[in-house]
mmCIF file of C-alpha atoms in Angstrom:
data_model
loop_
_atom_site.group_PDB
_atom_site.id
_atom_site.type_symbol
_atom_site.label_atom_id
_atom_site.label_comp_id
_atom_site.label_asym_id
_atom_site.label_seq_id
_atom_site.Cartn_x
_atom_site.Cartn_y
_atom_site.Cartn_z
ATOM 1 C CA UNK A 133 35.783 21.285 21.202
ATOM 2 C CA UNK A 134 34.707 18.000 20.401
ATOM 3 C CA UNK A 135 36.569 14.692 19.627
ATOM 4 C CA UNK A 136 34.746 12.970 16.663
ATOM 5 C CA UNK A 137 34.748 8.930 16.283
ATOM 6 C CA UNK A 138 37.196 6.883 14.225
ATOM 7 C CA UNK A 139 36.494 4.200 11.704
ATOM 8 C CA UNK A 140 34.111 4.474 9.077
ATOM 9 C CA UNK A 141 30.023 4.466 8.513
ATOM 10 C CA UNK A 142 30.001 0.897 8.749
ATOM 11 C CA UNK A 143 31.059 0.680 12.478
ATOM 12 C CA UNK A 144 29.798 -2.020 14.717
ATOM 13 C CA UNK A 145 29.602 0.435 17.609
ATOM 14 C CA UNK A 146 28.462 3.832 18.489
ATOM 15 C CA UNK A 147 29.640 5.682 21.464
ATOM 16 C CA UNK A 148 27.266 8.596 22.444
ATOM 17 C CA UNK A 149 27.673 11.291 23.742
ATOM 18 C CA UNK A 150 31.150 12.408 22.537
ATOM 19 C CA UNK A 151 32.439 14.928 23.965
ATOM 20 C CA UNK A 152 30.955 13.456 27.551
ATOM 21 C CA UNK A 153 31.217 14.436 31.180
ATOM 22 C CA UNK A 154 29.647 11.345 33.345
ATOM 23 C CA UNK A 155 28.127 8.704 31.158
ATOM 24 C CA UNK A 156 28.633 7.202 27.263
ATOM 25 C CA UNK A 157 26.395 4.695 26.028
ATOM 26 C CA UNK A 158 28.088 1.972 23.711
ATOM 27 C CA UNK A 159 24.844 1.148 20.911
ATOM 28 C CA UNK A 160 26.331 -2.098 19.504
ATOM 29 C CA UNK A 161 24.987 -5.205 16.907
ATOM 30 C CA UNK A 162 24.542 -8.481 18.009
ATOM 31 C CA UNK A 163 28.335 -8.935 16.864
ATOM 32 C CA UNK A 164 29.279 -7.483 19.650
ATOM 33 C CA UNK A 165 27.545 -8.686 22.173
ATOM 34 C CA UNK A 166 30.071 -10.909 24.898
ATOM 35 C CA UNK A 167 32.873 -8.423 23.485
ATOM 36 C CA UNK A 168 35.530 -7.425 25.678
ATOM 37 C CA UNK A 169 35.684 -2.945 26.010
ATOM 38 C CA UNK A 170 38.629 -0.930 27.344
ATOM 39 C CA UNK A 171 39.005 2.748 28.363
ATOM 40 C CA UNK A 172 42.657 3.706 27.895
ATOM 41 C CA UNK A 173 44.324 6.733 28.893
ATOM 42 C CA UNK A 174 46.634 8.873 26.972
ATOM 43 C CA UNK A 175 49.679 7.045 28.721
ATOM 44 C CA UNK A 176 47.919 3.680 27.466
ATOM 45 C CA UNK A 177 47.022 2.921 31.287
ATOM 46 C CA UNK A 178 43.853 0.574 31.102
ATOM 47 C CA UNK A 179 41.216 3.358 33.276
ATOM 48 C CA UNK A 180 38.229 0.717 32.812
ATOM 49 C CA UNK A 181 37.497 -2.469 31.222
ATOM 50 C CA UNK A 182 34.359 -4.794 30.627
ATOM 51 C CA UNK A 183 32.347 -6.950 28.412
ATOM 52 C CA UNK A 184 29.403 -5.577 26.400
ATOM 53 C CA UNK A 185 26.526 -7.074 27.764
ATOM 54 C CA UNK A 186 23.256 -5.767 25.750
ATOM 55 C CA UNK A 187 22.507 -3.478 22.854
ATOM 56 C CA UNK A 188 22.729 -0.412 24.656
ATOM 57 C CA UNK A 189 25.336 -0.417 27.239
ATOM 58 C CA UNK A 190 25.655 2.747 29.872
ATOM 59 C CA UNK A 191 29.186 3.065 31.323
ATOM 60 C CA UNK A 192 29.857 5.407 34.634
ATOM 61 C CA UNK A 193 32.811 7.788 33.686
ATOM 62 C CA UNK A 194 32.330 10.122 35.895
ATOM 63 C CA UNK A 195 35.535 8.923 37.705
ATOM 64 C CA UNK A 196 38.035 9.500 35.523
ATOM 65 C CA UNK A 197 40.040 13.161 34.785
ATOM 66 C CA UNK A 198 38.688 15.264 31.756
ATOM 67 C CA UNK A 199 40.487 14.544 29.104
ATOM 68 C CA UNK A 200 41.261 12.193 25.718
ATOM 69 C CA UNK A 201 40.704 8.509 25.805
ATOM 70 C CA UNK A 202 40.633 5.993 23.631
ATOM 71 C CA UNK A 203 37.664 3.022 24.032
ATOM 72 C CA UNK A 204 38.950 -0.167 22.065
ATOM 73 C CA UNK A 205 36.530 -3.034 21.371
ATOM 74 C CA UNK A 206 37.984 -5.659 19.580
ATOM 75 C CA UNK A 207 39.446 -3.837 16.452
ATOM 76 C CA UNK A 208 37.378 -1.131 16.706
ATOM 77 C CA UNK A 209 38.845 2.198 18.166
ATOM 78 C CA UNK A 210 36.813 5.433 19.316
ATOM 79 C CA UNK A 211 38.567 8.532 20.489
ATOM 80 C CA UNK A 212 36.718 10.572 23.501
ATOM 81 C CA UNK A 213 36.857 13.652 24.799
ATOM 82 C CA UNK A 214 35.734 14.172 28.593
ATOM 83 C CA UNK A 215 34.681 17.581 29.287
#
């Protein structure tokens, strides 16, 4: 069962792939770029943080539980599901 993103068409980031297991990639716009990220938890702990570096950004998840997390760059929130 798969998790699909929130917001709208006209989102500033896309998180692929959703539902993951190791690895997401965050495809952003140059708005982004220098943005702050966070992976939260579904207690709201912080699980990972960073700042968006480039247009495509790979992030190692293969750390963290399966699951449902929420990824939060500046307004924008995605909900993920971790297989």
């Amino acid at each position: 069962v798969g998790v699909t993103e929130l917001g709208n068409s006209n989102s500033e980031i896309k998180v692929v792939p959703n539902p993951f297991t190791e690895r997401i990639s965050l495809e952003t716009n140059s708005k982004m770029l220098g943005e702050q990220y966070k992976m939260i938890d579904k207690l709201g702990r912080v699980v990972k943080s960073g700042k968006i570096e480039g247009h495509v950004n790979e992030l190692d998840l293969s750390t963290l539980p399966s699951g449902i997390y929420l990824l939060q760059v500046k307004s924008q929130h995605h909900k993920l599901l971790k297989q």
